XYZ file of C-alpha atoms in Angstrom:
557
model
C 59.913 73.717 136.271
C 62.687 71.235 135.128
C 66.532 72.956 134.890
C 66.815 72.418 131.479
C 63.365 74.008 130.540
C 63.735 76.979 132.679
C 67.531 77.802 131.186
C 65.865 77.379 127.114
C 63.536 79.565 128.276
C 66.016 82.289 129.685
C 67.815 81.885 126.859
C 64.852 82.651 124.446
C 64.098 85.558 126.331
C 67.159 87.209 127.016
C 66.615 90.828 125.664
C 70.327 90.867 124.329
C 71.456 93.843 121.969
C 72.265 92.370 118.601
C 72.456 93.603 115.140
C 73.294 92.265 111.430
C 75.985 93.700 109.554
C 77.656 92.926 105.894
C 81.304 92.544 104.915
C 81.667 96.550 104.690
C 80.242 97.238 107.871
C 76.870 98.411 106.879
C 74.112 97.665 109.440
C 71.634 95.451 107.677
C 69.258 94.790 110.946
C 69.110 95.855 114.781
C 66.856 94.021 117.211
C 64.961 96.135 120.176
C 67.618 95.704 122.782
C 70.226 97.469 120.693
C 67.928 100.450 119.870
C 67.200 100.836 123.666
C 70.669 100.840 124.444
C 71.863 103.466 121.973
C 68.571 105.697 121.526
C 68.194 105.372 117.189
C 65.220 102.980 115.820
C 66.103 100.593 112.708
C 65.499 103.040 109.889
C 67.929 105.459 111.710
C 71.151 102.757 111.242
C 69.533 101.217 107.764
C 72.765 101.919 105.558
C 74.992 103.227 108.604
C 78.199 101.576 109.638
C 79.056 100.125 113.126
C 81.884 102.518 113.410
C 78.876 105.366 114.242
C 78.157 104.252 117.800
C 82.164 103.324 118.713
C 84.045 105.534 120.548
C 87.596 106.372 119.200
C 89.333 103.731 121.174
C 86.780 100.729 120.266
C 86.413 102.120 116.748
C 90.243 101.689 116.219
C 90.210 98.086 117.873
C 87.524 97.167 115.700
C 89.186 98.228 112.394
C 92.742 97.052 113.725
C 92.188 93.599 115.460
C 88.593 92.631 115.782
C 87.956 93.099 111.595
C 91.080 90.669 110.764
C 90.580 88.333 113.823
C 86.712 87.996 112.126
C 87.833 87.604 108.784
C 90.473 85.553 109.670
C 88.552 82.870 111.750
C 84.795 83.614 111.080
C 83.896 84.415 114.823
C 85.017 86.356 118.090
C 84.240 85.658 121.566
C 84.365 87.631 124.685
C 85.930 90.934 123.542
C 85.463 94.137 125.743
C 84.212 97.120 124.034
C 82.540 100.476 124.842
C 79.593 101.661 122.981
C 77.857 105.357 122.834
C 75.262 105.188 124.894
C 71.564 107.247 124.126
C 72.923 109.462 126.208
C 76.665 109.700 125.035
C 77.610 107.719 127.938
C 80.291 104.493 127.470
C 78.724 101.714 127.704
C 81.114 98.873 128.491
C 80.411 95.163 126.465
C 81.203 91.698 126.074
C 81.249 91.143 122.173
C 80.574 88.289 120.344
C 80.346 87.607 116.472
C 79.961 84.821 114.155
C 80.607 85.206 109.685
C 77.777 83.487 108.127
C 78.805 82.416 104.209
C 75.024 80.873 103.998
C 73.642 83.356 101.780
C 75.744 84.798 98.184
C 77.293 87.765 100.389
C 78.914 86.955 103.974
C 76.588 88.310 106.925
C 78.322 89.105 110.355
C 75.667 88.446 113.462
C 76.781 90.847 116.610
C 75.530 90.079 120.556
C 76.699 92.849 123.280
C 76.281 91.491 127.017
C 75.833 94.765 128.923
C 77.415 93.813 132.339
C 74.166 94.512 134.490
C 72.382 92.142 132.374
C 74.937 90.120 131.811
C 75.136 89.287 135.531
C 71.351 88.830 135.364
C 71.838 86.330 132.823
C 74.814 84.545 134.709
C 73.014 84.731 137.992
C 69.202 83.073 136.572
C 71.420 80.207 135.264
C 73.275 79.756 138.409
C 69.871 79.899 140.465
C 68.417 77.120 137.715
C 71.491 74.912 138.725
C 71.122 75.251 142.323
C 67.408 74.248 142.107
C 68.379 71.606 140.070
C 70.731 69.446 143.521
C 67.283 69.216 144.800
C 65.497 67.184 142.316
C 64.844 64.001 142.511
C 67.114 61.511 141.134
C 64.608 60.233 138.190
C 66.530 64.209 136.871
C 69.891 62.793 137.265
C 70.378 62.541 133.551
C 69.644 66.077 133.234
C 71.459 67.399 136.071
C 74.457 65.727 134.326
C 73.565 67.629 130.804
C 73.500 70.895 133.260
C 76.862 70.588 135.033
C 78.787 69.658 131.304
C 76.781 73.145 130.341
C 78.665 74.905 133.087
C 81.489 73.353 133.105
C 81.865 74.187 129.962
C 81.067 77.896 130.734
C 84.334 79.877 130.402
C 83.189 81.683 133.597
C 83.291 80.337 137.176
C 80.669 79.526 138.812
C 80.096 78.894 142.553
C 77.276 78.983 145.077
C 77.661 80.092 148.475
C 75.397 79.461 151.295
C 74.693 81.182 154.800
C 77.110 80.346 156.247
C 79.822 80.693 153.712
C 80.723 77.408 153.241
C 80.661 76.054 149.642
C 77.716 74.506 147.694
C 78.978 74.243 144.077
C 81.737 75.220 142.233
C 82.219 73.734 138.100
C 85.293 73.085 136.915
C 86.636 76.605 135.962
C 86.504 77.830 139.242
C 88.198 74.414 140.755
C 91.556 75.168 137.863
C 91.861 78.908 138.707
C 91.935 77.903 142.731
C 94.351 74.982 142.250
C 91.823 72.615 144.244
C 90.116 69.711 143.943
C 86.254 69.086 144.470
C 86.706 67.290 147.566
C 89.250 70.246 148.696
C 86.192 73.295 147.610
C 82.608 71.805 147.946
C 81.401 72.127 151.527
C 84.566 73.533 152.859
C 84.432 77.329 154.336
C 85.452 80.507 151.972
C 87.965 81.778 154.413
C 89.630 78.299 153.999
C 89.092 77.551 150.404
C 90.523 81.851 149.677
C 93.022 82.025 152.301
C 93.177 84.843 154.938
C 94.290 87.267 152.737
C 91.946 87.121 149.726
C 89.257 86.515 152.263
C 90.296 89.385 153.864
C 89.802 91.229 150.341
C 86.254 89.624 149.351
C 84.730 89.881 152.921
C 82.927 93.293 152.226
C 81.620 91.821 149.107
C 80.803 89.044 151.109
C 78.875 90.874 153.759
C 77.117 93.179 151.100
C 75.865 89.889 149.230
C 74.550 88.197 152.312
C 72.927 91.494 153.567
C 70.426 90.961 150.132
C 72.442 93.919 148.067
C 74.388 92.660 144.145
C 77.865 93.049 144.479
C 80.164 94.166 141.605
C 83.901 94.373 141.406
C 87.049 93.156 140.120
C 89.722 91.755 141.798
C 93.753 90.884 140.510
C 94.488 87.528 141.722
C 97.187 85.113 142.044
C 96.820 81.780 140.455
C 97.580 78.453 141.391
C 100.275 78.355 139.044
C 101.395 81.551 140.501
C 100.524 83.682 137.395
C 98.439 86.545 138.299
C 95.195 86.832 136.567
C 92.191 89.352 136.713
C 88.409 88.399 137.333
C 84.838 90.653 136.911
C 83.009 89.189 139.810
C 78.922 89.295 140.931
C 77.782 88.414 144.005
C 73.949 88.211 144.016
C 71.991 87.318 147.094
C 69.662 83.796 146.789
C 66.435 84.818 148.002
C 63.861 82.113 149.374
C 60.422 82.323 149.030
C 60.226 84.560 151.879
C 62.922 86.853 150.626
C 65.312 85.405 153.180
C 68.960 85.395 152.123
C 69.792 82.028 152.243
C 73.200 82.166 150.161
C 74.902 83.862 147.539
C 75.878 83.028 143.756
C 79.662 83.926 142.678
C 80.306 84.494 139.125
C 83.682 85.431 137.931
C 84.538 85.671 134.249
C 88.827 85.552 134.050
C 89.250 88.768 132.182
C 93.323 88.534 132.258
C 93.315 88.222 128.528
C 90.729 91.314 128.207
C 92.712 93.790 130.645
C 96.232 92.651 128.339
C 94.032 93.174 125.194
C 92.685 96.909 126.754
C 96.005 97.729 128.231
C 97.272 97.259 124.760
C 94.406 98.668 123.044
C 94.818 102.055 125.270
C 98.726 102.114 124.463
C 98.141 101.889 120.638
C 95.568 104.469 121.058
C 97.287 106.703 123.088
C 100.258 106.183 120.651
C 97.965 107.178 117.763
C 96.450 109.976 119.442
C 99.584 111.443 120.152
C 102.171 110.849 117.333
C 103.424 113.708 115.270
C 102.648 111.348 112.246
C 99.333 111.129 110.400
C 97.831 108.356 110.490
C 94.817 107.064 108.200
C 93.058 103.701 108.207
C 91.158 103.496 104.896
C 88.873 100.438 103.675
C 89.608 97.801 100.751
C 88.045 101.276 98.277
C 90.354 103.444 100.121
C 87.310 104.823 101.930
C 88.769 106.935 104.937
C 87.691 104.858 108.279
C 89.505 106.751 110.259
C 91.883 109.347 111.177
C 94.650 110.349 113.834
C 94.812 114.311 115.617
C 97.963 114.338 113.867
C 95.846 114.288 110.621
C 93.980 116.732 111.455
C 96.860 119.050 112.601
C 98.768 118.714 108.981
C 95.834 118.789 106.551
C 93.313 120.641 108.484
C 90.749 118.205 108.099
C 88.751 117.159 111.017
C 87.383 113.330 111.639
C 83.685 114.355 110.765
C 84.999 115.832 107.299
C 87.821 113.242 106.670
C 85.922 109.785 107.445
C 83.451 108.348 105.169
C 85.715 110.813 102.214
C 87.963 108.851 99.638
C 91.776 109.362 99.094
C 91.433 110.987 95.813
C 89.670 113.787 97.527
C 92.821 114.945 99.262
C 95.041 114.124 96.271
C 96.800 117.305 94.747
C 96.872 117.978 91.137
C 101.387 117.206 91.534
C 100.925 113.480 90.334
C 99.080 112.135 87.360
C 98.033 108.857 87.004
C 100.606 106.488 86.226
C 101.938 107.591 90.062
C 99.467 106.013 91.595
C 99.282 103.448 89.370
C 102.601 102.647 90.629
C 101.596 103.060 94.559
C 98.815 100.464 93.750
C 101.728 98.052 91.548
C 103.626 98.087 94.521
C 100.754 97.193 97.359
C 99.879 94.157 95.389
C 103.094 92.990 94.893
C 104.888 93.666 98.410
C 102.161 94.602 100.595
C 103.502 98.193 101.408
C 104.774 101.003 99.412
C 106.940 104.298 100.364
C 107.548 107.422 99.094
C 107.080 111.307 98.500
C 103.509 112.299 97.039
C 102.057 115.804 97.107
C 98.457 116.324 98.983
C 96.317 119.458 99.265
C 95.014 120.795 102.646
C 91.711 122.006 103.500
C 92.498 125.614 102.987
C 93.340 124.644 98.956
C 97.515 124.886 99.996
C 99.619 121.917 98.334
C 102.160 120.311 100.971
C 105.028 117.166 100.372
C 104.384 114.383 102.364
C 106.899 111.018 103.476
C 104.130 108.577 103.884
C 104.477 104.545 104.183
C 101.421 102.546 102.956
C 100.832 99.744 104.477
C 98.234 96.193 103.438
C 96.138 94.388 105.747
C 95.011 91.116 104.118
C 92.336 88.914 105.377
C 92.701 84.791 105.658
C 92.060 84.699 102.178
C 94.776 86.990 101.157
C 92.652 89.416 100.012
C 92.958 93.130 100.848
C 90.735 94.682 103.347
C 92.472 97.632 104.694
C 94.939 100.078 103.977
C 96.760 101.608 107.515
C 98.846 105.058 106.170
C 101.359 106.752 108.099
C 102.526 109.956 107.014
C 104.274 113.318 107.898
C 104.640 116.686 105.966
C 108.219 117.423 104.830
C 107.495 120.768 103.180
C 109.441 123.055 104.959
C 112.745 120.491 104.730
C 111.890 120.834 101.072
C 111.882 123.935 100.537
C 115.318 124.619 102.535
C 116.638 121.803 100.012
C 115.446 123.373 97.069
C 116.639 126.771 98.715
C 119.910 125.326 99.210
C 120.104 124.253 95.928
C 119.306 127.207 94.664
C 121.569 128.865 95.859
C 124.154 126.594 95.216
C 123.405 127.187 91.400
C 122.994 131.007 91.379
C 124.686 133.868 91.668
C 123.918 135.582 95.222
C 124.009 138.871 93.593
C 122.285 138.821 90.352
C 120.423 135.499 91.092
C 121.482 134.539 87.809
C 122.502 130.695 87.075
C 126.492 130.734 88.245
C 129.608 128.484 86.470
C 128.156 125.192 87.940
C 124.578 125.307 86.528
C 125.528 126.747 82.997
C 127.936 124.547 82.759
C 125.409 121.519 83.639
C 122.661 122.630 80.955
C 125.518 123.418 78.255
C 126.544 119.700 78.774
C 122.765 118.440 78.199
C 122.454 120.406 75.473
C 125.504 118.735 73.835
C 124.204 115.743 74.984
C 121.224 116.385 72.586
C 123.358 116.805 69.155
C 124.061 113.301 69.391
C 120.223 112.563 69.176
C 119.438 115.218 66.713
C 120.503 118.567 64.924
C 121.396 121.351 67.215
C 123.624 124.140 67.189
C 124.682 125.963 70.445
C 126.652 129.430 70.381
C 128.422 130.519 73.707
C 129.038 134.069 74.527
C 131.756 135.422 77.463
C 131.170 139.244 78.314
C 133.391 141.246 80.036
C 132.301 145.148 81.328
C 134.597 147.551 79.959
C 135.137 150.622 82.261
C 133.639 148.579 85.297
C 137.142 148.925 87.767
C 136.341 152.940 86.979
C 132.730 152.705 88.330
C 133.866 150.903 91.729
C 136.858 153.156 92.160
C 135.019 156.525 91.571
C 131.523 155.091 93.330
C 132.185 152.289 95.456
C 131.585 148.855 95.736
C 127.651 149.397 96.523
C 127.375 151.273 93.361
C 129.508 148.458 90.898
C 126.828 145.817 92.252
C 124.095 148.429 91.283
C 125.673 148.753 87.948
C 126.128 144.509 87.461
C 122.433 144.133 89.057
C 121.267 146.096 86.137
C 123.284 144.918 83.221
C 121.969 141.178 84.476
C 118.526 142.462 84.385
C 119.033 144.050 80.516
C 120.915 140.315 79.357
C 117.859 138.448 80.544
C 115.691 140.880 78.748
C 117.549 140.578 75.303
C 117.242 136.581 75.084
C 114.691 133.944 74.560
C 113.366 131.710 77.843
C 115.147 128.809 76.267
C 118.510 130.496 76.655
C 120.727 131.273 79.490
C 122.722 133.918 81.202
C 124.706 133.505 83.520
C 127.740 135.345 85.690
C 130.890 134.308 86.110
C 132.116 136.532 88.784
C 133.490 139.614 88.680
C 132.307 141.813 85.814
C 132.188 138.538 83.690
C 129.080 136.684 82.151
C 128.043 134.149 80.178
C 125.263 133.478 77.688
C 123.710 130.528 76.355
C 122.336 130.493 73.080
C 120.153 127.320 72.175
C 119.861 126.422 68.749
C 120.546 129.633 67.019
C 119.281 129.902 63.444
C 122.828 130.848 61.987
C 126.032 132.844 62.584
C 124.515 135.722 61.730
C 121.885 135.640 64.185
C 124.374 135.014 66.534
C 126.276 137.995 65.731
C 123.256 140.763 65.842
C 122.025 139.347 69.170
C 125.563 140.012 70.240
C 125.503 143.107 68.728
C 122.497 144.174 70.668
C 123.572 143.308 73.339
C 126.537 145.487 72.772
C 124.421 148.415 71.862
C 122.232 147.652 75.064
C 124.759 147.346 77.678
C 126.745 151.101 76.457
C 123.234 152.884 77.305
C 123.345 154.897 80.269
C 123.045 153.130 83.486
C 121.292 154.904 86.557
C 123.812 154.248 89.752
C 123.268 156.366 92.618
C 121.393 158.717 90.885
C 124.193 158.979 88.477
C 124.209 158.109 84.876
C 126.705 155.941 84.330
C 128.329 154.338 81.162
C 130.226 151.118 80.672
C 131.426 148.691 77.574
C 131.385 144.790 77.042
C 133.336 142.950 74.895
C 131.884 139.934 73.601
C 134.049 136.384 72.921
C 131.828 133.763 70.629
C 132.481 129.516 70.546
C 130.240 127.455 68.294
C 129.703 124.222 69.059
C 131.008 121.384 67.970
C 133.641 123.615 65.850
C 135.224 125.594 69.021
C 134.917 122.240 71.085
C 133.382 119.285 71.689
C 133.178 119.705 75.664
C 131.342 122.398 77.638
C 134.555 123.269 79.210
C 136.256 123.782 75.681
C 133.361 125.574 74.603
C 134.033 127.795 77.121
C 137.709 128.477 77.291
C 137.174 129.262 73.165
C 134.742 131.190 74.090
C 137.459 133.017 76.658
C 139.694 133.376 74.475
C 137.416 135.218 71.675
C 136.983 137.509 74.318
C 140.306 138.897 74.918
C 140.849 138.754 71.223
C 137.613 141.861 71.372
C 139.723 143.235 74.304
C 142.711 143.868 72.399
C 140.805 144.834 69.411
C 139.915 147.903 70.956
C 137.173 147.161 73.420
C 133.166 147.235 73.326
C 133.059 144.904 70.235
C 132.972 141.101 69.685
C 134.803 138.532 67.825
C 134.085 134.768 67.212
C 136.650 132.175 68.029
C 139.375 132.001 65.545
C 138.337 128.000 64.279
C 134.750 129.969 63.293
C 136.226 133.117 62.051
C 138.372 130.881 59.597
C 135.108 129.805 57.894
């Protein structure tokens, strides 16, 4: 059989795993090769994604470099993968993919070169080629055709016979050695290697001319003194007797490949083992996949997260015009950050610092959507905690000087907008020095604990009381009907506050007098408000106690 002839036909018969896919990754069509390799028939992948039959690693590669570089340039060649085996074993690959834009919606077209058969495959055409020096020269013409073929071969190729001396080598293998034809072809391997290298290969060597395949890969020094890596085969050339009469060497330069893996494994192993969550979601935001780290904060594992959208794991904190402004942001800049609540798997809510981040194919569209996050709950809550207490009073818990003082001022803000009146009312105990000298100190905070408790319960939610210090409090009144309403809410406060209080098992009595500044009349200012409001109060004082008085500017009226 002719060269050519016999390498169409190994071509047309080369049981190759291969499969169809669209632009989402759904498997449209899987030939027989791929279902022998990973155990499912067609109808089990119809509608399935390639991501099903990827280990982690792969499966991040794919969605991280191998998606864009395919988008980007309509084809990949020669990337190493691992696929799940029938039996869950990884099965390492050569990939190789070409984007067809024939039809109305872009097909992808997938070949995986299993090693074994890959070195079949190499090894058949090498054997063609070597047939193909002994024909006659009426086959010139095609011999010619057959060297451009391998020569154009990104692998080297070389032929070794009996007695190790060197029968054909294309033009890869002549650039990684440095050499010449004249320096390779018919010399001996010790000389064309060198001692060393020889040295290396010779068990190889031995194993191959004994009749047994040889696999292995070797880190090698170039000619340009770059150092390189190559997956070499060493299969035995058989005669018709089954004499070994020479040996094939096929090395594919894998340098790129073990950079590409050694980078894949330190993104993965940076992903696997960040504190951060980390989600890779689809041009739908469709999760494709998901970080431990993910799993860790929100309790969802990959099987329940992947496949999910993002709304699923939104929280109920945000309404729409939030993410609204997320998506605003991605289309303009590419990446958004920010705070956003989530919900975990057990229903709690939790604050999370998260960066969102575009991918955009080479038409600048969209295609994924990579989002790092962590959960800053606990930090919130210590600054809300903080804040809290920075604003209340540490005994009563009630708003202190600060806050009041910060909601009276919005509430003047108000009356410029609209009608509003405000009424401020300073209390002072009467007969509270005569509770902490006769029962202590632990009884007077007893006593001011519940008079706090009885000031909340005499005013509407919209108002506020607050404490001073000391025996002295503050209430807020917002937008009392009149003067008059003013003054009975004062006044039952009055009659409130002289009921017996329970301290220490004691019944206990004590007075307030009540001071009372209406805005805009006893000041414009919170801080006027309040020292008319002062004032009013010592004018109850020296009235005789227990009673209350309005600021002398409303008391004129």
């Amino acid at each position: 059989m002719q060269l050519t002839v016999l390498i169409e036909s190994m071509f047309d018969k080369l049981p190759c795993p291969a499969l169809v896919n669209d632009e989402s990754g759904q498997v449209l069509a899987s030939n027989q090769g791929l279902i022998s390799l990973i155990g499912q028939d067609a109808a089990h992948w119809s509608g399935r994604t390639m991501d099903e039959f990827l280990p982690p690693a792969s499966r991040i590669f794919m969605q991280t470099h191998v998606w864009p570089m395919l988008l980007r340039d309509g084809c990949v060649s020669e990337l190493y993968l691992k696929l799940i085996g029938a039996d869950g074993a990884r099965i390492p690959v050569m990939v190789n993919c070409r984007k067809d834009n024939s039809s109305d919606e872009a097909r992808f077209y997938w070949a995986f070169f299993v090693a074994q058969e890959r070195s079949k495959f190499e090894a058949e055409l090498v054997g063609a080629r070597n047939d193909a020096l002994g024909l006659a020269k009426s086959l010139a013409e095609r011999e010619k055709f057959v060297k451009t073929i391998t020569d154009a071969m990104p692998g080297m190729v070389a032929y070794w016979d009996q007695d190790r001396c060197c029968r054909f080598a294309n033009r890869a293998c002549m650039e990684w050695l440095g050499k010449s034809p004249e320096q390779v072809l018919v010399s001996n391997m010790r000389d064309v290697l060198g001692e060393r290298l020889y040295a290396l290969n010779e068990p190889y060597i031995k194993g191959a001319l004994s009749g047994s395949v040889q696999h292995f890969e070797r880190k090698l020094i170039k000619a340009d003194g770059s150092t390189g890596y190559v997956l070499a085969h060493y299969i035995p050339d058989l005669d018709s007797t089954c004499n070994v009469i020479g040996f094939f060497a096929l090395l594919m330069d894998v340098s790129m490949l073990k950079i590409a893996e050694a980078e894949l494994q330190l993104a993965a192993s940076i992903i696997q083992n960040t504190i951060e969550g980390i989600v890779v979601h689809d041009a739908n935001w469709n999760i494709l996949s998901i970080n431990p780290a993910f799993t860790a904060i929100t309790g969802y594992t990959a099987g329940e997260a992947v496949g999910q959208t993002v709304s699923n794991l939104r929280s109920d904190h945000h309404d729409r015009t939030n993410f609204a402004e997320v998506s605003r942001k991605l289309i303009e800049t590419g990446q958004w950050e920010g705070e956003t609540w989530s919900r975990r798997k057990n229903g709690d809510t939790f604050l999370k610092r998260q960066t969102i981040t575009t991918i955009r194919s080479d038409i600048d569209e969209p295609v994924r959507y990579v989002t790092v996050f962590n959960d800053i709950t606990e930090r919130w809550q210590k600054d809300e905690r903080l804040r809290h207490l920075a604003l209340h009073d540490p005994l009563t818990d009630l708003p202190n000087r600060t806050l009041l003082l910060e909601r009276l001022s919005q509430l003047i803000g108000i009356t410029d907008r609209e009608t509003r009146g405000i009424a401020l009312l300073f209390l002072d105990l009467d007969g509270f020095k005569e509770v902490n000298d006769r029962f202590g100190h632990e009884a007077g905070d007893q006593m001011l604990h519940s008079v706090a408790k009885k000031l909340t319960g005499l005013v509407r939610h919209s108002d506020t009381v607050a404490r001073l210090g000391g025996d002295e409090f503050l209430i807020l009144l917002d937008n009392p009907a009149s003067k008059g309403e003013i003054e009975q809410i004062a006044e039952r406060i009055i009659e409130a506050i002289n009921q017996p209080i329970l301290v220490q098992g004691n019944a206990t009595r004590v007075g307030v007098s009540i001071g009372i500044a209406i805005h805009p009349d006893d000041g414009p200012s919170a801080t006027q408000l309040m020292q008319s409001a002062d004032e009013a109060m010592y004018l109850a004082k020296s009235s005789g106690k227990n009673t209350l008085r309005f600021s002398p500017a409303v008391s004129a009226l």
